[in-house]
Short mmCIF file of C-alpha atoms (C1' of nucleotides) in Angstrom, two decimals:
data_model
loop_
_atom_site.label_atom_id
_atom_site.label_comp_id
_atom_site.label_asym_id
_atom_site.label_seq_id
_atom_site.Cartn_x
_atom_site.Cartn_y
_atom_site.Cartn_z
CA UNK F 967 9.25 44.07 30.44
CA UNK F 968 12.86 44.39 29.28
CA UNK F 969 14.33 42.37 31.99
CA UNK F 970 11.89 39.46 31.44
CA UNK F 971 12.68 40.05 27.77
CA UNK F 972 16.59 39.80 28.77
CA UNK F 973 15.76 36.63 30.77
CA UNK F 974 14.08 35.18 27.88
CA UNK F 975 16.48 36.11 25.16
CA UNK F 976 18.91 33.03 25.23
CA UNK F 977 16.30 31.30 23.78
CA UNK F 978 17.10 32.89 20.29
CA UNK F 979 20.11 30.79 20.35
CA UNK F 980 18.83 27.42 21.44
CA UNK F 981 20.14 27.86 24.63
CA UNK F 982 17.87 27.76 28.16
CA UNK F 983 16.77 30.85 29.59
CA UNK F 984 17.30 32.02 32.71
CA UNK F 985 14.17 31.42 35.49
CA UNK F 986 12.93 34.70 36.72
CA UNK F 987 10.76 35.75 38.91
CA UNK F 988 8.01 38.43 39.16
CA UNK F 989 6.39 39.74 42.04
CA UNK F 990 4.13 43.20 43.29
CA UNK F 991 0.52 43.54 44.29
CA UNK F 992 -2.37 42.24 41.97
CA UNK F 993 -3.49 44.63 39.57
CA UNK F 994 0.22 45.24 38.91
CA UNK F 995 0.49 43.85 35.46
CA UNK F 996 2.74 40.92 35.92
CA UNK F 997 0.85 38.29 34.31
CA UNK F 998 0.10 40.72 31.53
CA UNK F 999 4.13 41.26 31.71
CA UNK F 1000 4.78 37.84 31.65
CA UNK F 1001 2.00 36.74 28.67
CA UNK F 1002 3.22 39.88 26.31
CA UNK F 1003 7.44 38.77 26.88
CA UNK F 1004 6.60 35.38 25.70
CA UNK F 1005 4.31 36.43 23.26
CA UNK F 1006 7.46 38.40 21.74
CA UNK F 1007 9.47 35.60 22.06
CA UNK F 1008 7.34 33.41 20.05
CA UNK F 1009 7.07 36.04 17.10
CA UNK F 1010 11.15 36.15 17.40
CA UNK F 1011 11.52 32.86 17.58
CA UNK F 1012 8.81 30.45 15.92
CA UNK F 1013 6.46 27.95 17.82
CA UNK F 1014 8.76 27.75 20.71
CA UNK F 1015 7.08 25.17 23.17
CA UNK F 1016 5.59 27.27 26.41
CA UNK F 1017 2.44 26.70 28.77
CA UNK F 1018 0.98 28.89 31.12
CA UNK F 1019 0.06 27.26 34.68
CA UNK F 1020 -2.04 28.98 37.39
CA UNK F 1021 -0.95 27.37 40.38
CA UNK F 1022 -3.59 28.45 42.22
CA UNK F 1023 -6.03 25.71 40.27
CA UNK F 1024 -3.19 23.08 39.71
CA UNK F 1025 -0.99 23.31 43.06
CA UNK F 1026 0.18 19.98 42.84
CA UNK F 1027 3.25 18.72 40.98
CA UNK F 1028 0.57 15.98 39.33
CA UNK F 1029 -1.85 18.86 37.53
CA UNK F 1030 1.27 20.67 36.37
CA UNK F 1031 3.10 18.12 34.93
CA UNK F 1032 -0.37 17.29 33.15
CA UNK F 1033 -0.56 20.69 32.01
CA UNK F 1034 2.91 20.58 31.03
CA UNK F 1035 2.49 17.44 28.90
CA UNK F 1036 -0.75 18.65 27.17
CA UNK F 1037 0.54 21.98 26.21
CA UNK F 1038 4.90 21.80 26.19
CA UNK F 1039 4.69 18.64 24.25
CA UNK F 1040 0.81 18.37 22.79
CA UNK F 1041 0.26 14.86 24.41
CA UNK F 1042 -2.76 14.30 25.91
CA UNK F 1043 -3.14 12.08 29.23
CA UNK F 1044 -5.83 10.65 31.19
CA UNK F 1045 -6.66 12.44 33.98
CA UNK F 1046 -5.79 10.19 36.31
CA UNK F 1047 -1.85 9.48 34.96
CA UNK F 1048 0.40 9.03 37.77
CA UNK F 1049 3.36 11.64 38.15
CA UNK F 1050 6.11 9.40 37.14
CA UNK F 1051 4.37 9.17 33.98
CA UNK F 1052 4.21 11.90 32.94
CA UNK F 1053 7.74 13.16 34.19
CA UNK F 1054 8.76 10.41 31.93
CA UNK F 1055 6.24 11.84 28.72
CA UNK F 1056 7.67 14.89 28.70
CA UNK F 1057 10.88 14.18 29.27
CA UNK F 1058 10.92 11.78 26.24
CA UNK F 1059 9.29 14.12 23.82
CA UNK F 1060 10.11 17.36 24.87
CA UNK F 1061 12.85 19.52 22.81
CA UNK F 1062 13.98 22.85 24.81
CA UNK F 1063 14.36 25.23 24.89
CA UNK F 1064 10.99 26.05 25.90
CA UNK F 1065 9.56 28.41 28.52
CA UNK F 1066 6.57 27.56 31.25
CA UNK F 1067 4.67 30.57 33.35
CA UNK F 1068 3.98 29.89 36.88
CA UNK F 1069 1.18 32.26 38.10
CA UNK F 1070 0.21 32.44 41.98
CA UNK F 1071 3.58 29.98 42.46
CA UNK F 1072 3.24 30.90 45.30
CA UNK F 1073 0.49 28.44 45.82
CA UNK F 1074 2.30 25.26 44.87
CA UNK F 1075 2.02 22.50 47.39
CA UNK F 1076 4.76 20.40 46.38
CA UNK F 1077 7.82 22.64 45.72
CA UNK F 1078 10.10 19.87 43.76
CA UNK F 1079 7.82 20.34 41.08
CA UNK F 1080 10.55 23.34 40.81
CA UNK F 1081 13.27 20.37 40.62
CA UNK F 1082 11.52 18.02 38.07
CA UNK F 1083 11.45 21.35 35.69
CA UNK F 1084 15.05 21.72 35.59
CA UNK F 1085 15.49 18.33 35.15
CA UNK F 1086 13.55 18.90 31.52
CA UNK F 1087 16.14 19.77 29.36
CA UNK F 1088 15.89 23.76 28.12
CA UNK F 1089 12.98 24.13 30.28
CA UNK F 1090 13.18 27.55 32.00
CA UNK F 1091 10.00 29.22 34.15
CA UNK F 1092 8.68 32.77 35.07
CA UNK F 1093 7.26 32.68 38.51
CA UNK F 1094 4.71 35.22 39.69
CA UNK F 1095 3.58 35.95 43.21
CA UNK F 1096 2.26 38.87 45.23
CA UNK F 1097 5.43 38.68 47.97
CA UNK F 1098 9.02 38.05 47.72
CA UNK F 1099 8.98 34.74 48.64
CA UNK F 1100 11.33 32.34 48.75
CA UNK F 1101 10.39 29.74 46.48
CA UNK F 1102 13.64 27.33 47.20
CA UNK F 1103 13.37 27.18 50.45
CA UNK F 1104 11.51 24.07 50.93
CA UNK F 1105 13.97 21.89 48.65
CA UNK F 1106 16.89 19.61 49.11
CA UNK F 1107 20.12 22.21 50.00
CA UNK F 1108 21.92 19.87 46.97
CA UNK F 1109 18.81 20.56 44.21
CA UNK F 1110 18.50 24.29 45.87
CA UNK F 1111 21.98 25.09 44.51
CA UNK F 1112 21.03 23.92 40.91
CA UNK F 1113 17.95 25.63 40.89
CA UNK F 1114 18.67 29.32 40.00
CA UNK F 1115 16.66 32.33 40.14
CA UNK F 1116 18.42 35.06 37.28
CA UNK F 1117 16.34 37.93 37.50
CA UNK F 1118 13.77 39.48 40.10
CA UNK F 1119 11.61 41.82 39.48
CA UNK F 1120 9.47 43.88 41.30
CA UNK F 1121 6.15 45.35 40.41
CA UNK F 1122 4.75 48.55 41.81
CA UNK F 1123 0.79 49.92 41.75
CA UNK F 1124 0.34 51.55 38.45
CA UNK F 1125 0.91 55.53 39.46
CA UNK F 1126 -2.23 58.03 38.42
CA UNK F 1127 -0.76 59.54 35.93
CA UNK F 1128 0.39 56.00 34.00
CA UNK F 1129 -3.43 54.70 34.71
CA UNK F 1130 -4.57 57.99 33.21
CA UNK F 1131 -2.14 57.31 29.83
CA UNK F 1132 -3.44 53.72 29.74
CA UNK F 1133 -7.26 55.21 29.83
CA UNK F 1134 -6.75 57.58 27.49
CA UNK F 1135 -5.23 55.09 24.92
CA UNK F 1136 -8.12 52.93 25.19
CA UNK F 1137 -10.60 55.13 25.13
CA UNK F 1138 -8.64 56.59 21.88
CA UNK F 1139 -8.66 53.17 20.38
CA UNK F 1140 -12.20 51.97 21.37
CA UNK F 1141 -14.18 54.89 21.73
CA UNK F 1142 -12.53 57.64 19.35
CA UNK F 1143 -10.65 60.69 19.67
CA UNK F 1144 -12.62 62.83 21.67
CA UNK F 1145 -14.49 60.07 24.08
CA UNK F 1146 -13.76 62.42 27.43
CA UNK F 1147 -11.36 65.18 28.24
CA UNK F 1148 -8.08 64.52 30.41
CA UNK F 1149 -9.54 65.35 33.24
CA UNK F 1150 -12.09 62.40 33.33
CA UNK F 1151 -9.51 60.20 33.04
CA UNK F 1152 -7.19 61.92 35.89
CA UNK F 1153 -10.41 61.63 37.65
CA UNK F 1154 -10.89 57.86 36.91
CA UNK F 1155 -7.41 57.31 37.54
CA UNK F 1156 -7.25 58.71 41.30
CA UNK F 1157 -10.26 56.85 42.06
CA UNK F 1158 -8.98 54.10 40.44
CA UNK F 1159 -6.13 53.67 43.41
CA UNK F 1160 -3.09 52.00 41.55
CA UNK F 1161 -5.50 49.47 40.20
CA UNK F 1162 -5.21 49.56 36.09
CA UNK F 1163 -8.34 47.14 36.23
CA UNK F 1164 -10.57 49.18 37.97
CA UNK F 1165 -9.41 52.05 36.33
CA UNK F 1166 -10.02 50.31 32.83
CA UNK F 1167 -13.83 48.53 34.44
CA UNK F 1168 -14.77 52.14 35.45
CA UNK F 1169 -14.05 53.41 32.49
CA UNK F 1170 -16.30 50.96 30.25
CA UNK F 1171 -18.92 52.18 33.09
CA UNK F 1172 -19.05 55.08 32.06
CA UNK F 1173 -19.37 54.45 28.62
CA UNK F 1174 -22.17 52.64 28.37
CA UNK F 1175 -24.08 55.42 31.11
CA UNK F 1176 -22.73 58.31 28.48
CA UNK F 1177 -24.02 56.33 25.15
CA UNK F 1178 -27.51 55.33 27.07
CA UNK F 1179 -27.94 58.89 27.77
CA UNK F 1180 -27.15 59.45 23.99
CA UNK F 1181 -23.90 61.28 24.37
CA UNK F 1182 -20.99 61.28 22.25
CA UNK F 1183 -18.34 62.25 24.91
CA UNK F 1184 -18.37 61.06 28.62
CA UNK F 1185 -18.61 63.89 31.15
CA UNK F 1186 -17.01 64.66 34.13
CA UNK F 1187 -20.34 63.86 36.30
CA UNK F 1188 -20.67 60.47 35.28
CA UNK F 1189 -17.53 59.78 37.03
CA UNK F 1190 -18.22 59.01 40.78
CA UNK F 1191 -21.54 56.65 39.77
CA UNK F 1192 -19.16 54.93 37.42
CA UNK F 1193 -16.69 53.63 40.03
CA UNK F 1194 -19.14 52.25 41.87
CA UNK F 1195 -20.74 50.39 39.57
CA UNK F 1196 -17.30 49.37 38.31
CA UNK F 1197 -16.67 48.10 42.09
CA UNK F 1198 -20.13 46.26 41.95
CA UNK F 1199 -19.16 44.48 38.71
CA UNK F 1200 -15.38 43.53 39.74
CA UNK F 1201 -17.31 41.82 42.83
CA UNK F 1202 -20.38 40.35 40.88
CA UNK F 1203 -17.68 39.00 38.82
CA UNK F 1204 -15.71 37.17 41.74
CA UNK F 1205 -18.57 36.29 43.48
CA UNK F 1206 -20.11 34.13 40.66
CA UNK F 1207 -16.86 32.34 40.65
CA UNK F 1208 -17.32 31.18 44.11
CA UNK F 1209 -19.11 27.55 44.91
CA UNK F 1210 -21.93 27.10 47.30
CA UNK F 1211 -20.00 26.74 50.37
CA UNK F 1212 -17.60 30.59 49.32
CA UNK F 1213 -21.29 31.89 48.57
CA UNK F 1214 -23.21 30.71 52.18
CA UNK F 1215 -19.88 32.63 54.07
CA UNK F 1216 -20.16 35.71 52.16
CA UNK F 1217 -23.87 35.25 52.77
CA UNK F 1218 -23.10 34.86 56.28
CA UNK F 1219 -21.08 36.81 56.92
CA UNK F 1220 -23.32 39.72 55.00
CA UNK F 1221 -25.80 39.10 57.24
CA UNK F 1222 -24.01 38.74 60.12
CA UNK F 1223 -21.37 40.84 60.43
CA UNK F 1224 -17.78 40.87 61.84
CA UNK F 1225 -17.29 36.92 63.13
CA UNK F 1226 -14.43 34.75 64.55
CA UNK F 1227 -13.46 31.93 62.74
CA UNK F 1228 -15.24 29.25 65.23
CA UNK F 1229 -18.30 30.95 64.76
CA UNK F 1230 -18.43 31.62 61.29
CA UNK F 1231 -17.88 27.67 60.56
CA UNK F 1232 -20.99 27.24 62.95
CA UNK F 1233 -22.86 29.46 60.73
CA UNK F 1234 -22.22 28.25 57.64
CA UNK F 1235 -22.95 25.16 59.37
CA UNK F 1236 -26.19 25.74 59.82
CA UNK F 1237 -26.63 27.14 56.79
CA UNK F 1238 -25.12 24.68 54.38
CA UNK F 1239 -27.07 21.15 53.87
CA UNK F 1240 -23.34 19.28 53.68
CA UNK F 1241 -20.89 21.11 55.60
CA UNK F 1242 -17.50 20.54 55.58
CA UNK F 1243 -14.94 20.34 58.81
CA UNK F 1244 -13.87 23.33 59.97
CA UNK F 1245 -10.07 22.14 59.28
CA UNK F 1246 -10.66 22.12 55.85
CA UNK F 1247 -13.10 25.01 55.88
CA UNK F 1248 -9.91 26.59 56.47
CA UNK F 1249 -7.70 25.73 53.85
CA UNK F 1250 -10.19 25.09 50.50
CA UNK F 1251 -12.81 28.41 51.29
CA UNK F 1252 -11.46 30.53 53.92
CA UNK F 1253 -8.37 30.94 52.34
CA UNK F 1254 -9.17 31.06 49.22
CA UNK F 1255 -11.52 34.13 50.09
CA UNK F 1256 -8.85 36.25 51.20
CA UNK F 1257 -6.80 35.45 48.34
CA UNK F 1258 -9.97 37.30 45.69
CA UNK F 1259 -9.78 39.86 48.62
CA UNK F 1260 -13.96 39.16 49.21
CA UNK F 1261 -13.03 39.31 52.97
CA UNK F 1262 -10.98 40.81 54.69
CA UNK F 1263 -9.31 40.07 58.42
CA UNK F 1264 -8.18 42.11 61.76
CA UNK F 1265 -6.22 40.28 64.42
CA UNK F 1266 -7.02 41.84 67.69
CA UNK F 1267 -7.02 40.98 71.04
CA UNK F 1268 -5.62 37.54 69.65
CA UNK F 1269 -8.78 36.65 67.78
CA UNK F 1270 -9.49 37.36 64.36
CA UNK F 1271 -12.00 38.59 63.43
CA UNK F 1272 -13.41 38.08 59.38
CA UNK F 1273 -15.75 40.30 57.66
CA UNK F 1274 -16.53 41.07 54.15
CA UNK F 1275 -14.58 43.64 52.20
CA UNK F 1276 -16.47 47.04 51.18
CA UNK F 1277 -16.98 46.39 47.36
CA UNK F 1278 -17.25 42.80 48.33
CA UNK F 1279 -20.61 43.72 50.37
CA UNK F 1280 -21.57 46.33 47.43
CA UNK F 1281 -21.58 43.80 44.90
CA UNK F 1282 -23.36 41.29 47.14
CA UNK F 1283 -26.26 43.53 47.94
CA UNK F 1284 -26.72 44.15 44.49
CA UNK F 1285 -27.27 40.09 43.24
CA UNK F 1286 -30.29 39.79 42.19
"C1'" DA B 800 -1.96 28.26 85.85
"C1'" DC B 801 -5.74 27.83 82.91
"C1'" DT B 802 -8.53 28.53 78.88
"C1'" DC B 803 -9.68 29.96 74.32
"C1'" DC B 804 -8.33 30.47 69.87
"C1'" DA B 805 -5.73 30.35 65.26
"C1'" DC B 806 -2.81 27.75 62.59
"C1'" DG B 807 -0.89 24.14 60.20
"C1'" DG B 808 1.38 19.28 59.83
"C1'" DG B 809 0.19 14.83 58.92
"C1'" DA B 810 -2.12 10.23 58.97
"C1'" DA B 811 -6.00 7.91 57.26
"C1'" DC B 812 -10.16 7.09 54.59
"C1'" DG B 813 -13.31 6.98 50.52
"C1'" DT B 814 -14.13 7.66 45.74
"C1'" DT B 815 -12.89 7.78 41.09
"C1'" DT B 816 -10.37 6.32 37.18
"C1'" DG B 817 -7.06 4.16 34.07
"C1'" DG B 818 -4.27 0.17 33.17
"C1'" DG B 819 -3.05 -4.34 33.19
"C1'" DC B 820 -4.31 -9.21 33.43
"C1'" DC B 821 -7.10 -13.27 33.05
"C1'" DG J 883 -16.04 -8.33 29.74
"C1'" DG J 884 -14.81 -8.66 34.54
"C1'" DC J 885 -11.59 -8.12 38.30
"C1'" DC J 886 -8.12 -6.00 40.87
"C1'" DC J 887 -4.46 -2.74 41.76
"C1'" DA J 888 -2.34 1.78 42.01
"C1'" DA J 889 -2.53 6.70 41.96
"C1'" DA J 890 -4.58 11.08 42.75
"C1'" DC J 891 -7.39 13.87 45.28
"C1'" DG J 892 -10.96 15.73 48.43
"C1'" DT J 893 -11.93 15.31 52.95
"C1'" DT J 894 -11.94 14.20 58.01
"C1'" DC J 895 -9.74 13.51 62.32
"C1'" DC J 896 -6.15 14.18 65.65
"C1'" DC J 897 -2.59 16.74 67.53
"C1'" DG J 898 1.17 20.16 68.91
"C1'" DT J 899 2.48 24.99 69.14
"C1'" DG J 900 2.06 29.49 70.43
"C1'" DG J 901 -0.28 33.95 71.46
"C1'" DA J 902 -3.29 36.39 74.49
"C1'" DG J 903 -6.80 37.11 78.09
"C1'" DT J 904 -8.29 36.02 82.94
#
DNA sequence: ACTCCACGGGAACGTTTGGGCC
DNA sequence: GGCCCAAACGTTCCCGTGGAGT
């Protein structure tokens, strides 16, 4: 938090900040990082233009500079305005400095989108991904040595005992006082794995299953049902976000087991009334089902074989 | 050597939509 | 109002590479 807050902190002069870049495994905080250092920023230093991009729905350098003109410089566009357009909006009526957040950047197709930022005058960016990667690479070597990167920073899993503080807080704030004893939430926070969310789902759980059972503290017992029902809700959750073709393959592959990629395209196949090629099967569902961790892969023998992940498969045996 | 498979680049096509232009 | 063009985007088709089994 301080170092993005560093990053950030030219901007109390009217000067750019410097880019930086966050990366760890999901569940890590860095969005919430990113959100709460620009939040601070705009209490410091009033109404200073940002936007927040998830490149994972707008990965090309089109939706972003929409984005970017909508919420950097309140102009709205029709959805179909070409890209020079609205490189030329915002860089007409845009006053840096001004700060944009890049989440999943990692999933931008068209990289120079990193280029036409810089080119906005006082425009800096916070980048999140789950690797180090090397978001430069793919640009011109002359643009790549404009383009700077000022801080990294690296995210770890949440340890126990920091979940355990988190759940404790919140169950201070929402719950009262004396809502459960330390060692529920030690509890909680093993099973929890590094992963605040769960941690924080599980804990709402068991909640509700201590106030339905008219209880004014949450026991110790309650603990084990509530991370599974926690698990069940994460994946209800993701699965309802999923369109028909992401639902048939977890329904296939449900049903069906461990499968290769050739063969679970056949399947869905079947199974879908307007299939798509398996080329693109690949890049718009496949892909985008490993990335909400719904399946899961194991390269051996030089297949690969795809299955569903285990609270994946709870939370689909549970829809209704 | 041959075959099967995963992976990803890239060209091309069809549809939708806004913006002129008459 | 009607017509046409350009741009974006989802999608398909084709193809080369490279790993691994037989």
């Amino acid at each position: 938090m301080n170092e993005v807050t560093d990053a950030l902190a030219p901007i109390e002069d009217g000067q750019r900040a410097e880019n930086c870049f966050l990366f760890g495994p999901s569940g890590a905080g860095k969005t919430t990082v990113a959100r709460a250092a620009v939040r601070e920023l705009r209490r410091e230093v009033l109404d200073v233009p940002y936007a927040y991009v998830n490149c994972w729905r707008d990965y090309t350098r089109n939706a972003v500079l929409e984005r970017l003109s909508r919420d950097l410089v309140g102009a709205a566009v029709p959805r179909s305005a070409s890209t020079s357009t609205l490189l030329d909006r915002v860089h007409r009526d845009f006053n840096g400095p001004g700060v944009v957040i890049l989440d999943e950047v990692d999933q931008l197709r068209e990289t120079e989108l990193l280029y036409d930022l810089h080119e906005f005058r006082g425009l800096s960016w916070i980048g999140i991904a789950n690797d180090e990667v090397d978001l430069l690479a793919d640009l011109d070597e002359r643009v790549r040595s404009r383009v700077s990167v000022g801080y990294r920073v690296r995210f770890d899993r949440y340890g126990e005992d920091t979940i355990a503080e988190i759940l404790e807080r919140r169950a201070r704030e929402g719950l009262g006082p004396n809502a459960a004893s330390d060692e529920v939430f030690e509890t909680i926070a093993r099973l929890a794995d590094g992963d605040a969310r769960m941690g924080i789902t599980t804990l709402r759980a068991a909640a509700r299953k201590a106030s339905s059972e008219g209880l004014s503290n949450i026991p110790r017992r309650l603990v084990e049902d509530s991370i599974s029902e926690a698990e069940q809700e994460i994946a209800r959750k993701t699965y309802s976000k999923l369109n028909d073709h992401q639902r048939v393959v977890v329904d296939v592959l449900q049903e069906e087991g461990p499968l290769i990629q050739r063969e679970l395209h056949e399947r869905y196949s079947e199974r879908h009334d307007d299939p798509v090629s398996l080329r693109y099967f690949r890049d718009a569902h496949l892909a985008k089902l490993e990335h909400y961790e719904l399946v899961e892969t194991e390269s051996r023998a030089g297949k690969k074989l795809y299955s569903l992940s285990e609270p994946a498969s709870i939370g689909r045996v549970a829809q209704p």
